[in-house]
Amino acid sequence: MIEVIDLHKTYGRGTAATRALNGINLSVRPGEFVAIMGRSGSGKSTLLHILGLLDSPTRGQFFVQGRDMLKLTETERSRFRLEEFGYVFQEYSLLPGMSILENVCVPAIGLGKGNNIRKRATDLLQVVGLGERLKHQPGEVSGGEQQRAAIARALINRPAILFADEPTASLDVTSSRVVLELFRKLNKELGQTIVMVTHEPDDRQYVDRVVWLKDGLIATEDGHPRFDGVSDAA
Ligand code: ADP
């Protein structure tokens, strides 16, 4: 599903340069639920943003479903993001002034899919446990409920991969658990491929595999670089 070879990312130039990724090799199989973990500054967000086509690497290779992601034009990238990827961030980023249901429909409108989209959005909101909240505004529901609405929104276009960047960082323990159990259910029951950045050690119990990062390299759990730079298979 995802194949990354010797991926590097350097921010800035010269003396101001920061090497955020130093040669990442990583494969993610269809249907896998992978967590990217490591200390603050280890490169987790940088890697997730590159995988999600929200940023570009300095060098390396990157394929999704066999397609070379670094050869896409800007228009193809935008289209690929909308059609194949779903995103969940720490901030739910729902649009105020729109109902939860309308928010979930937004990415589908971006693809010009009009028909049956409200029905699909309604079904997804049932799946995430918000069947009773369709007409509420984002500000009228809890943080955990907003995040579940954001998850439904991320799934509206049937993405091949769901990317989540610290999805529970703004939530209390109970809401966090609900969100992670929801990810687990989507992964198990729908076969949804999920790549999630988290710094919560407890989140490990929900995923198939943890990819540890240290100083922009794949590491072992105790922080040693792996000599082959490759993450373990599940
Ligand atoms: P993590 O998500 O693990 O906390 P990041 O990917 O955010 O790590 O950051 C990795 C390194 O790259 C850090 O040293 C960070 O300061 C640096 N970095 C991240 N984003 C930028 C940026 N936009 N400009 C310059 N340096 C950055």
Coordinates of N, CA and C and ligand atoms in Angstrom, one line a residue:
M1 N 0.8 -1.2 0.0 CA 0.0 0.0 0.0 C 0.9 1.3 0.0
I2 N 1.8 1.3 1.0 CA 2.8 2.4 1.0 C 4.2 1.8 1.0
E3 N 5.0 2.4 0.2 CA 6.4 1.9 0.1 C 7.3 3.2 0.1
V4 N 8.2 3.3 1.1 CA 9.1 4.4 1.2 C 10.5 3.9 1.2
I5 N 11.3 4.5 0.4 CA 12.7 4.1 0.3 C 13.7 5.3 0.5
D6 N 14.5 5.2 1.6 CA 15.6 6.1 1.8 C 15.1 7.6 1.7
L7 N 14.1 7.8 2.5 CA 13.4 9.1 2.5 C 14.2 10.1 3.4
H8 N 14.5 11.3 2.9 CA 15.1 12.3 3.6 C 14.3 13.6 3.6
K9 N 14.4 14.4 4.7 CA 13.8 15.7 4.7 C 14.6 16.6 5.5
T10 N 15.1 17.7 4.8 CA 15.8 18.7 5.5 C 15.1 20.0 5.4
Y11 N 14.8 20.7 6.5 CA 14.2 22.0 6.5 C 15.3 23.1 6.5
G12 N 15.1 24.1 5.8 CA 16.1 25.2 5.8 C 17.4 24.8 5.0
R13 N 18.3 25.8 5.0 CA 19.6 25.5 4.3 C 20.8 26.0 5.1
G14 N 21.9 25.5 4.7 CA 23.2 26.0 5.3 C 23.2 25.7 6.8
T15 N 23.7 26.7 7.6 CA 23.8 26.6 9.0 C 22.5 26.4 9.7
A16 N 21.4 26.9 9.0 CA 20.0 26.8 9.6 C 19.4 25.5 9.3
A17 N 20.0 24.6 8.6 CA 19.4 23.4 8.1 C 19.1 22.4 9.3
T18 N 17.8 21.9 9.3 CA 17.5 20.9 10.3 C 17.1 19.6 9.5
R19 N 17.9 18.5 9.8 CA 17.6 17.2 9.2 C 16.5 16.5 10.0
A20 N 15.3 16.5 9.4 CA 14.2 15.9 10.2 C 14.1 14.4 9.9
L21 N 14.3 14.0 8.6 CA 14.3 12.6 8.3 C 15.6 12.3 7.6
N22 N 16.2 11.1 8.0 CA 17.6 10.8 7.6 C 17.7 9.5 6.9
G23 N 16.7 9.1 6.2 CA 16.8 7.8 5.4 C 15.8 6.8 5.9
I24 N 14.5 7.1 5.7 CA 13.5 6.2 6.2 C 13.1 5.2 5.2
N25 N 13.1 3.9 5.6 CA 12.6 2.8 4.8 C 11.4 2.2 5.5
L26 N 10.2 2.1 4.8 CA 9.0 1.7 5.5 C 8.0 1.2 4.5
S27 N 7.4 0.1 4.8 CA 6.3 -0.5 4.0 C 5.1 -0.6 4.9
V28 N 3.9 -0.2 4.4 CA 2.7 -0.5 5.1 C 1.8 -1.3 4.2
R29 N 1.3 -2.4 4.7 CA 0.4 -3.3 3.9 C -1.0 -2.8 3.9
P30 N -1.8 -3.2 2.9 CA -3.2 -2.9 3.0 C -3.9 -3.5 4.2
G31 N -4.7 -2.8 4.9 CA -5.4 -3.3 6.1 C -4.6 -3.2 7.4
E32 N -3.4 -2.6 7.3 CA -2.6 -2.5 8.5 C -3.0 -1.2 9.3
F33 N -2.9 -1.3 10.6 CA -3.1 -0.2 11.5 C -1.7 0.1 12.2
V34 N -1.0 1.1 11.7 CA 0.3 1.4 12.1 C 0.4 2.7 13.0
A35 N 1.1 2.6 14.1 CA 1.4 3.8 14.8 C 2.8 4.2 14.6
I36 N 3.0 5.5 14.4 CA 4.4 6.1 14.4 C 4.6 6.8 15.7
M37 N 5.7 6.3 16.4 CA 5.9 6.8 17.8 C 7.4 7.2 17.9
G38 N 7.6 8.0 19.0 CA 9.0 8.4 19.2 C 8.9 9.8 19.9
R39 N 10.0 10.2 20.5 CA 10.0 11.5 21.2 C 9.7 12.7 20.4
S40 N 9.3 13.7 21.0 CA 9.1 15.0 20.3 C 10.3 15.4 19.5
G41 N 10.2 15.8 18.3 CA 11.3 16.2 17.5 C 11.9 15.0 16.7
S42 N 11.4 13.8 16.9 CA 12.0 12.6 16.2 C 11.7 12.5 14.7
G43 N 10.7 13.3 14.3 CA 10.3 13.3 12.8 C 9.0 12.7 12.5
K44 N 8.2 12.4 13.5 CA 6.9 11.8 13.3 C 6.0 12.6 12.4
S45 N 5.8 13.9 12.7 CA 4.8 14.7 12.0 C 5.4 14.9 10.5
T46 N 6.7 15.1 10.5 CA 7.3 15.3 9.1 C 7.0 14.1 8.3
L47 N 7.2 12.9 8.8 CA 7.0 11.7 8.0 C 5.5 11.6 7.6
L48 N 4.6 11.8 8.6 CA 3.2 11.7 8.3 C 2.8 12.7 7.2
H49 N 3.3 13.9 7.3 CA 2.9 14.9 6.3 C 3.4 14.5 4.9
I50 N 4.6 13.9 4.9 CA 5.1 13.5 3.5 C 4.2 12.4 3.0
L51 N 4.0 11.4 3.9 CA 3.1 10.2 3.5 C 1.8 10.7 3.0
G52 N 1.2 11.7 3.7 CA -0.1 12.2 3.3 C -0.1 13.3 2.2
L53 N 1.0 13.4 1.5 CA 1.2 14.4 0.4 C 0.9 15.8 0.8
L54 N 1.2 16.1 2.1 CA 1.0 17.5 2.6 C 2.3 18.2 2.6
D55 N 3.4 17.5 2.4 CA 4.7 18.1 2.3 C 5.5 17.2 1.4
S56 N 6.7 17.7 0.9 CA 7.5 16.9 0.0 C 8.9 16.6 0.6
P57 N 9.4 15.4 0.3 CA 10.7 15.1 0.9 C 11.8 15.8 0.1
T58 N 13.0 15.8 0.7 CA 14.2 16.4 0.1 C 14.7 15.4 -1.0
R59 N 14.7 14.1 -0.6 CA 15.0 13.1 -1.5 C 14.5 11.8 -1.0
G60 N 14.6 10.7 -1.9 CA 14.0 9.4 -1.5 C 13.0 9.0 -2.5
Q61 N 12.4 7.9 -2.3 CA 11.3 7.4 -3.1 C 10.1 7.1 -2.3
F62 N 8.9 7.2 -2.9 CA 7.7 7.1 -2.2 C 6.6 6.7 -3.2
F63 N 6.0 5.4 -2.9 CA 5.0 4.9 -3.7 C 3.7 4.6 -2.9
V64 N 2.6 4.8 -3.5 CA 1.3 4.4 -2.9 C 0.6 3.6 -4.0
Q65 N 0.2 2.4 -3.6 CA -0.4 1.5 -4.6 C 0.4 1.4 -5.9
G66 N 1.7 1.4 -5.7 CA 2.6 1.2 -6.9 C 2.8 2.5 -7.7
R67 N 2.1 3.5 -7.3 CA 2.2 4.8 -8.0 C 3.3 5.7 -7.4
D68 N 4.1 6.3 -8.3 CA 5.2 7.1 -7.8 C 4.7 8.5 -7.4
M69 N 4.6 8.7 -6.1 CA 4.0 9.9 -5.5 C 4.8 11.2 -5.8
L70 N 6.1 11.0 -6.1 CA 6.9 12.2 -6.3 C 6.9 12.6 -7.8
K71 N 6.2 11.9 -8.6 CA 6.1 12.3 -10.0 C 4.7 12.9 -10.3
L72 N 3.9 13.1 -9.3 CA 2.6 13.6 -9.5 C 2.7 15.2 -9.7
T73 N 1.9 15.7 -10.6 CA 1.8 17.2 -10.7 C 1.0 17.7 -9.5
E74 N 1.0 19.0 -9.4 CA 0.3 19.6 -8.2 C -1.2 19.2 -8.3
T75 N -1.8 19.3 -9.5 CA -3.2 19.0 -9.7 C -3.5 17.5 -9.3
E76 N -2.6 16.6 -9.8 CA -2.7 15.2 -9.5 C -2.6 14.9 -8.0
R77 N -1.7 15.6 -7.3 CA -1.5 15.5 -5.9 C -2.8 15.8 -5.2
S78 N -3.4 17.0 -5.5 CA -4.6 17.4 -4.9 C -5.7 16.4 -5.0
R79 N -5.8 15.9 -6.3 CA -6.9 14.9 -6.6 C -6.6 13.6 -5.8
F80 N -5.4 13.2 -5.7 CA -5.0 12.0 -5.0 C -5.3 12.1 -3.6
R81 N -5.0 13.2 -3.0 CA -5.3 13.5 -1.6 C -6.8 13.3 -1.3
L82 N -7.6 14.0 -2.2 CA -9.0 14.0 -2.0 C -9.7 12.6 -2.2
E83 N -9.1 11.9 -3.2 CA -9.8 10.6 -3.5 C -9.3 9.4 -2.7
E84 N -8.0 9.5 -2.3 CA -7.4 8.3 -1.7 C -7.0 8.4 -0.3
F85 N -7.0 9.6 0.2 CA -6.5 9.8 1.6 C -7.6 10.5 2.5
G86 N -7.7 10.1 3.7 CA -8.5 10.8 4.7 C -7.6 11.3 5.8
Y87 N -7.9 12.4 6.4 CA -7.0 13.0 7.4 C -7.8 13.3 8.7
V88 N -7.2 13.0 9.8 CA -7.7 13.4 11.1 C -6.6 14.0 11.9
F89 N -6.8 15.3 12.3 CA -5.8 16.0 13.1 C -6.2 16.2 14.5
Q90 N -5.2 16.7 15.3 CA -5.5 17.0 16.7 C -6.6 17.9 16.8
E91 N -6.6 19.0 16.0 CA -7.8 19.9 16.1 C -8.8 19.4 15.1
Y92 N -10.0 19.4 15.4 CA -11.0 18.7 14.6 C -11.3 19.4 13.3
S93 N -11.1 20.8 13.4 CA -11.2 21.6 12.2 C -12.6 21.4 11.5
L94 N -13.6 21.3 12.2 CA -15.0 21.3 11.6 C -15.3 22.7 11.3
L95 N -16.1 23.0 10.3 CA -16.5 24.3 9.9 C -17.7 24.8 10.8
P96 N -17.5 25.9 11.5 CA -18.6 26.4 12.2 C -19.7 26.9 11.3
G97 N -20.9 27.0 11.7 CA -22.0 27.5 10.9 C -22.5 26.4 9.9
M98 N -22.0 25.2 10.0 CA -22.5 24.1 9.3 C -22.9 23.0 10.3
S99 N -23.9 22.2 9.9 CA -24.2 21.1 10.8 C -23.1 20.0 10.7
I100 N -23.1 19.1 11.7 CA -22.2 18.0 11.7 C -22.4 17.2 10.3
L101 N -23.6 17.0 9.9 CA -23.9 16.2 8.7 C -23.3 17.0 7.5
E102 N -23.5 18.3 7.4 CA -22.9 19.0 6.3 C -21.4 19.0 6.3
N103 N -20.8 19.1 7.5 CA -19.3 19.0 7.6 C -18.8 17.7 7.0
V104 N -19.5 16.6 7.3 CA -19.0 15.3 6.8 C -19.1 15.2 5.3
C105 N -20.1 16.0 4.7 CA -20.2 15.9 3.2 C -19.2 16.8 2.5
V106 N -18.5 17.7 3.2 CA -17.6 18.6 2.5 C -16.6 18.0 1.5
P107 N -15.8 17.0 1.9 CA -14.8 16.4 1.0 C -15.5 15.8 -0.2
A108 N -16.7 15.3 -0.1 CA -17.4 14.7 -1.2 C -17.8 15.7 -2.2
I109 N -18.2 16.9 -1.7 CA -18.6 18.0 -2.6 C -17.4 18.4 -3.4
G110 N -16.2 18.4 -2.7 CA -14.9 18.7 -3.4 C -14.7 17.8 -4.6
L111 N -15.2 16.6 -4.6 CA -15.0 15.7 -5.7 C -16.2 15.7 -6.7
G112 N -17.2 16.6 -6.4 CA -18.3 16.7 -7.3 C -19.3 15.6 -7.1
K113 N -19.2 14.8 -6.0 CA -20.2 13.7 -5.8 C -21.4 14.3 -5.1
G114 N -22.5 14.4 -5.8 CA -23.7 15.0 -5.2 C -24.6 13.9 -4.7
N115 N -24.8 12.9 -5.5 CA -25.9 11.9 -5.3 C -25.6 11.0 -4.0
N116 N -26.6 10.8 -3.3 CA -26.5 9.9 -2.1 C -25.5 10.2 -1.1
I117 N -24.9 11.4 -1.2 CA -23.8 11.7 -0.3 C -24.3 11.9 1.1
R118 N -25.5 12.6 1.2 CA -26.1 12.8 2.6 C -26.4 11.4 3.2
K119 N -26.8 10.5 2.4 CA -27.2 9.1 3.0 C -25.9 8.5 3.5
R120 N -24.8 8.6 2.7 CA -23.5 8.0 3.1 C -23.0 8.7 4.4
A121 N -23.1 10.0 4.4 CA -22.7 10.8 5.6 C -23.5 10.4 6.8
T122 N -24.8 10.2 6.6 CA -25.6 9.8 7.7 C -25.2 8.4 8.2
D123 N -25.0 7.5 7.3 CA -24.6 6.1 7.7 C -23.2 6.2 8.4
L124 N -22.3 7.0 8.0 CA -21.0 7.1 8.6 C -21.1 7.7 10.0
L125 N -22.0 8.6 10.1 CA -22.2 9.2 11.5 C -22.9 8.2 12.4
Q126 N -23.7 7.3 11.9 CA -24.2 6.2 12.7 C -23.0 5.4 13.2
V127 N -22.1 5.0 12.3 CA -21.0 4.1 12.6 C -20.1 4.7 13.7
V128 N -19.9 6.1 13.6 CA -19.1 6.7 14.7 C -19.9 7.1 15.9
G129 N -21.2 6.7 15.9 CA -22.0 6.9 17.2 C -22.6 8.3 17.3
L130 N -22.7 9.0 16.2 CA -23.3 10.3 16.2 C -24.6 10.4 15.5
G131 N -25.3 9.3 15.4 CA -26.6 9.3 14.7 C -27.6 10.3 15.2
E132 N -27.4 10.7 16.5 CA -28.4 11.6 17.1 C -27.9 13.0 17.0
R133 N -26.8 13.3 16.4 CA -26.2 14.6 16.4 C -26.1 15.2 15.0
L134 N -26.8 14.7 14.0 CA -26.6 15.1 12.6 C -26.8 16.6 12.4
K135 N -27.8 17.2 13.1 CA -28.2 18.6 12.8 C -27.5 19.5 13.8
H136 N -26.7 19.0 14.7 CA -26.0 19.9 15.7 C -24.9 20.6 15.0
Q137 N -24.6 21.8 15.5 CA -23.4 22.5 15.0 C -22.2 22.0 15.8
P138 N -21.0 22.1 15.2 CA -19.8 21.5 15.9 C -19.7 22.1 17.4
G139 N -20.0 23.4 17.6 CA -19.8 24.0 18.9 C -20.9 23.4 19.9
E140 N -21.8 22.7 19.5 CA -22.9 22.2 20.4 C -22.6 20.8 20.8
V141 N -21.5 20.2 20.4 CA -21.1 18.8 20.9 C -19.8 18.8 21.5
S142 N -19.4 17.7 22.2 CA -18.2 17.6 22.9 C -17.0 17.5 22.0
G143 N -15.8 17.7 22.5 CA -14.5 17.5 21.8 C -14.5 16.1 21.2
G144 N -14.8 15.1 22.0 CA -14.7 13.7 21.5 C -15.7 13.5 20.3
E145 N -16.9 14.1 20.5 CA -17.9 13.9 19.4 C -17.4 14.7 18.1
Q146 N -16.8 15.8 18.3 CA -16.3 16.6 17.1 C -15.2 15.7 16.4
Q147 N -14.4 15.1 17.2 CA -13.3 14.3 16.6 C -13.9 13.1 15.9
R148 N -15.0 12.5 16.4 CA -15.6 11.4 15.7 C -16.3 11.9 14.4
A149 N -16.8 13.1 14.5 CA -17.4 13.7 13.2 C -16.3 13.9 12.2
A150 N -15.1 14.3 12.7 CA -14.0 14.5 11.8 C -13.5 13.2 11.2
I151 N -13.7 12.1 11.9 CA -13.3 10.8 11.4 C -14.3 10.4 10.3
A152 N -15.6 10.6 10.6 CA -16.6 10.4 9.5 C -16.3 11.2 8.3
R153 N -15.9 12.4 8.5 CA -15.6 13.3 7.3 C -14.4 12.7 6.5
A154 N -13.4 12.2 7.3 CA -12.2 11.7 6.6 C -12.5 10.4 5.8
L155 N -13.6 9.8 6.1 CA -14.0 8.5 5.5 C -14.9 8.7 4.3
I156 N -15.5 9.9 4.1 CA -16.6 10.0 3.2 C -16.3 9.6 1.8
N157 N -15.0 9.8 1.4 CA -14.7 9.4 0.0 C -14.0 8.1 -0.1
R158 N -14.3 7.2 0.9 CA -13.7 5.9 0.9 C -12.2 5.9 0.7
P159 N -11.4 6.5 1.5 CA -10.0 6.6 1.3 C -9.3 5.3 1.4
A160 N -8.2 5.1 0.6 CA -7.4 3.9 0.8 C -6.6 4.0 2.1
I161 N -6.2 5.2 2.5 CA -5.5 5.3 3.7 C -6.0 6.4 4.6
L162 N -6.2 6.2 5.9 CA -6.6 7.2 6.8 C -5.3 7.6 7.6
F163 N -5.0 8.9 7.6 CA -3.9 9.4 8.3 C -4.4 10.2 9.5
A164 N -3.8 9.9 10.7 CA -4.2 10.6 11.9 C -3.0 11.1 12.6
D165 N -3.0 12.4 12.9 CA -1.9 13.1 13.5 C -2.3 13.4 15.0
E166 N -1.8 12.7 15.9 CA -2.1 12.9 17.4 C -3.6 13.1 17.5
P167 N -4.4 12.2 17.1 CA -5.9 12.4 17.1 C -6.5 12.5 18.5
T168 N -5.8 12.1 19.5 CA -6.5 12.1 20.8 C -5.8 13.2 21.7
A169 N -4.9 13.9 21.2 CA -4.1 14.8 22.0 C -4.9 15.9 22.8
S170 N -6.1 16.2 22.2 CA -6.9 17.2 22.8 C -8.0 16.6 23.7
L171 N -8.0 15.3 23.8 CA -9.2 14.7 24.4 C -8.9 14.1 25.8
D172 N -10.0 14.0 26.6 CA -9.8 13.3 27.9 C -9.6 11.8 27.7
V173 N -9.3 11.1 28.8 CA -9.0 9.7 28.7 C -10.2 8.9 28.1
T174 N -11.4 9.2 28.5 CA -12.5 8.4 28.1 C -12.8 8.6 26.6
S175 N -12.8 9.9 26.2 CA -13.0 10.2 24.8 C -11.9 9.6 23.9
S176 N -10.7 9.7 24.4 CA -9.5 9.1 23.7 C -9.8 7.6 23.4
R177 N -10.2 6.9 24.4 CA -10.4 5.5 24.3 C -11.5 5.2 23.2
V178 N -12.6 6.0 23.3 CA -13.7 5.9 22.3 C -13.1 6.0 20.9
V179 N -12.3 7.1 20.7 CA -11.7 7.3 19.3 C -10.8 6.2 18.9
L180 N -10.0 5.7 19.8 CA -9.0 4.6 19.4 C -9.8 3.3 19.2
E181 N -10.8 3.1 20.0 CA -11.6 1.9 19.7 C -12.3 2.0 18.4
L182 N -12.7 3.2 18.0 CA -13.4 3.4 16.7 C -12.4 3.1 15.6
F183 N -11.2 3.6 15.7 CA -10.2 3.3 14.7 C -10.0 1.8 14.6
R184 N -9.9 1.2 15.7 CA -9.7 -0.3 15.7 C -10.8 -1.0 15.0
K185 N -12.0 -0.5 15.3 CA -13.2 -1.1 14.6 C -13.2 -0.9 13.1
L186 N -12.9 0.3 12.7 CA -12.8 0.6 11.3 C -11.8 -0.2 10.6
N187 N -10.7 -0.4 11.3 CA -9.6 -1.2 10.7 C -10.0 -2.7 10.6
K188 N -10.6 -3.2 11.7 CA -10.9 -4.7 11.7 C -12.1 -5.0 10.8
E189 N -13.1 -4.2 10.9 CA -14.4 -4.5 10.3 C -14.4 -4.0 8.8
L190 N -13.8 -2.9 8.5 CA -13.8 -2.4 7.2 C -12.5 -2.6 6.5
G191 N -11.5 -3.1 7.2 CA -10.2 -3.3 6.6 C -9.5 -1.9 6.3
Q192 N -9.9 -0.9 7.0 CA -9.3 0.4 6.7 C -7.8 0.5 7.1
T193 N -7.0 0.8 6.2 CA -5.6 1.1 6.5 C -5.4 2.4 7.2
I194 N -4.7 2.4 8.3 CA -4.6 3.6 9.2 C -3.1 3.8 9.5
V195 N -2.6 5.0 9.4 CA -1.3 5.4 9.8 C -1.5 6.5 10.8
M196 N -1.1 6.3 12.0 CA -1.4 7.3 13.1 C -0.1 7.7 13.8
V197 N 0.1 9.0 14.0 CA 1.2 9.5 14.9 C 0.6 9.7 16.2
T198 N 1.3 9.1 17.2 CA 0.9 9.3 18.6 C 2.1 9.4 19.5
H199 N 2.0 10.0 20.7 CA 3.0 9.9 21.7 C 2.5 9.3 22.9
E200 N 1.3 8.7 22.8 CA 0.7 8.1 24.0 C 1.1 6.6 24.1
P201 N 1.9 6.2 25.0 CA 2.3 4.8 25.1 C 1.1 3.8 25.1
D202 N 0.0 4.2 25.7 CA -1.1 3.3 25.9 C -1.8 3.0 24.5
D203 N -1.5 3.8 23.5 CA -2.2 3.6 22.2 C -1.7 2.4 21.5
R204 N -0.6 1.9 22.0 CA 0.1 0.7 21.3 C -0.9 -0.5 21.3
Q205 N -1.7 -0.6 22.3 CA -2.6 -1.8 22.4 C -3.6 -1.9 21.3
Y206 N -3.8 -0.7 20.6 CA -4.9 -0.7 19.6 C -4.3 -1.0 18.2
V207 N -3.0 -1.0 18.0 CA -2.5 -1.0 16.6 C -1.8 -2.4 16.3
D208 N -1.6 -2.6 15.0 CA -0.9 -3.9 14.6 C 0.6 -3.7 14.8
R209 N 1.1 -2.5 14.6 CA 2.6 -2.4 14.6 C 2.9 -1.0 15.0
V210 N 4.0 -0.8 15.7 CA 4.6 0.5 16.0 C 5.8 0.7 15.2
V211 N 5.9 1.8 14.5 CA 7.2 2.2 13.9 C 7.8 3.3 14.8
W212 N 8.9 2.9 15.4 CA 9.6 3.9 16.3 C 10.6 4.8 15.5
L213 N 10.5 6.0 15.8 CA 11.5 7.0 15.2 C 12.4 7.6 16.2
K214 N 13.6 7.8 15.8 CA 14.6 8.5 16.7 C 15.5 9.3 15.7
D215 N 15.6 10.6 16.0 CA 16.5 11.5 15.2 C 16.3 11.2 13.7
G216 N 15.0 11.1 13.3 CA 14.7 11.0 11.8 C 15.1 9.6 11.2
L217 N 15.3 8.6 12.1 CA 15.5 7.3 11.6 C 14.6 6.3 12.2
I218 N 14.3 5.2 11.5 CA 13.6 4.1 12.2 C 14.5 3.5 13.3
A219 N 13.9 3.3 14.4 CA 14.7 2.9 15.6 C 14.0 1.6 16.2
T220 N 14.7 1.0 17.1 CA 14.1 0.0 18.0 C 13.3 0.7 19.1
E221 N 12.5 0.0 19.8 CA 11.7 0.6 20.9 C 12.5 1.3 21.9
D222 N 13.7 0.8 22.2 CA 14.5 1.4 23.2 C 15.4 2.5 22.6
G223 N 15.2 2.9 21.4 CA 15.8 4.1 20.8 C 17.1 3.9 20.1
H224 N 17.5 2.6 19.8 CA 18.7 2.4 19.0 C 18.3 2.4 17.6
P225 N 19.1 3.0 16.7 CA 18.8 3.0 15.3 C 18.9 1.5 14.8
R226 N 18.0 1.1 13.9 CA 18.1 -0.2 13.4 C 19.1 -0.2 12.3
F227 N 20.0 -1.2 12.3 CA 21.1 -1.2 11.4 C 20.6 -1.2 9.9
D228 N 19.5 -1.8 9.7 CA 19.0 -1.9 8.3 C 18.0 -0.8 8.0
G229 N 17.7 0.0 9.0 CA 16.8 1.2 8.8 C 15.4 0.8 8.4
V230 N 15.0 -0.5 8.7 CA 13.7 -1.0 8.2 C 12.9 -1.4 9.5
S231 N 11.7 -1.0 9.4 CA 10.8 -1.3 10.6 C 10.4 -2.8 10.5
D232 N 10.2 -3.4 11.6 CA 9.8 -4.8 11.7 C 8.4 -5.0 11.0
A233 N 8.2 -6.1 10.4 CA 6.9 -6.5 10.0 C 6.1 -6.8 11.2
A234 N 4.7 -6.8 11.0 CA 3.9 -7.1 12.2 C 4.0 -8.5 12.5
Ligands
ADP1 P1 7.8 15.2 15.9 O1 6.5 15.1 15.2 O2 8.3 13.8 16.2 O3 7.7 16.0 17.2 P2 8.7 16.8 13.8 O4 8.6 16.0 12.5 O5 7.7 17.9 14.1 O6 8.9 15.8 15.0 O7 10.1 17.6 13.7 C1 11.4 16.9 13.4 C2 12.5 18.0 13.4 O8 12.3 18.9 12.3 C3 12.5 18.8 14.6 O9 13.9 19.1 14.9 C4 11.8 20.1 14.3 O10 12.2 21.2 15.0 C5 12.1 20.2 12.8 N1 11.1 20.9 12.1 C6 9.8 20.4 11.9 N2 9.1 21.3 11.1 C7 9.9 22.2 10.7 C8 9.8 23.4 9.9 N3 8.7 23.7 9.3 N4 10.9 24.2 9.8 C9 12.1 23.9 10.4 N5 12.3 22.8 11.2 C10 11.2 22.0 11.4

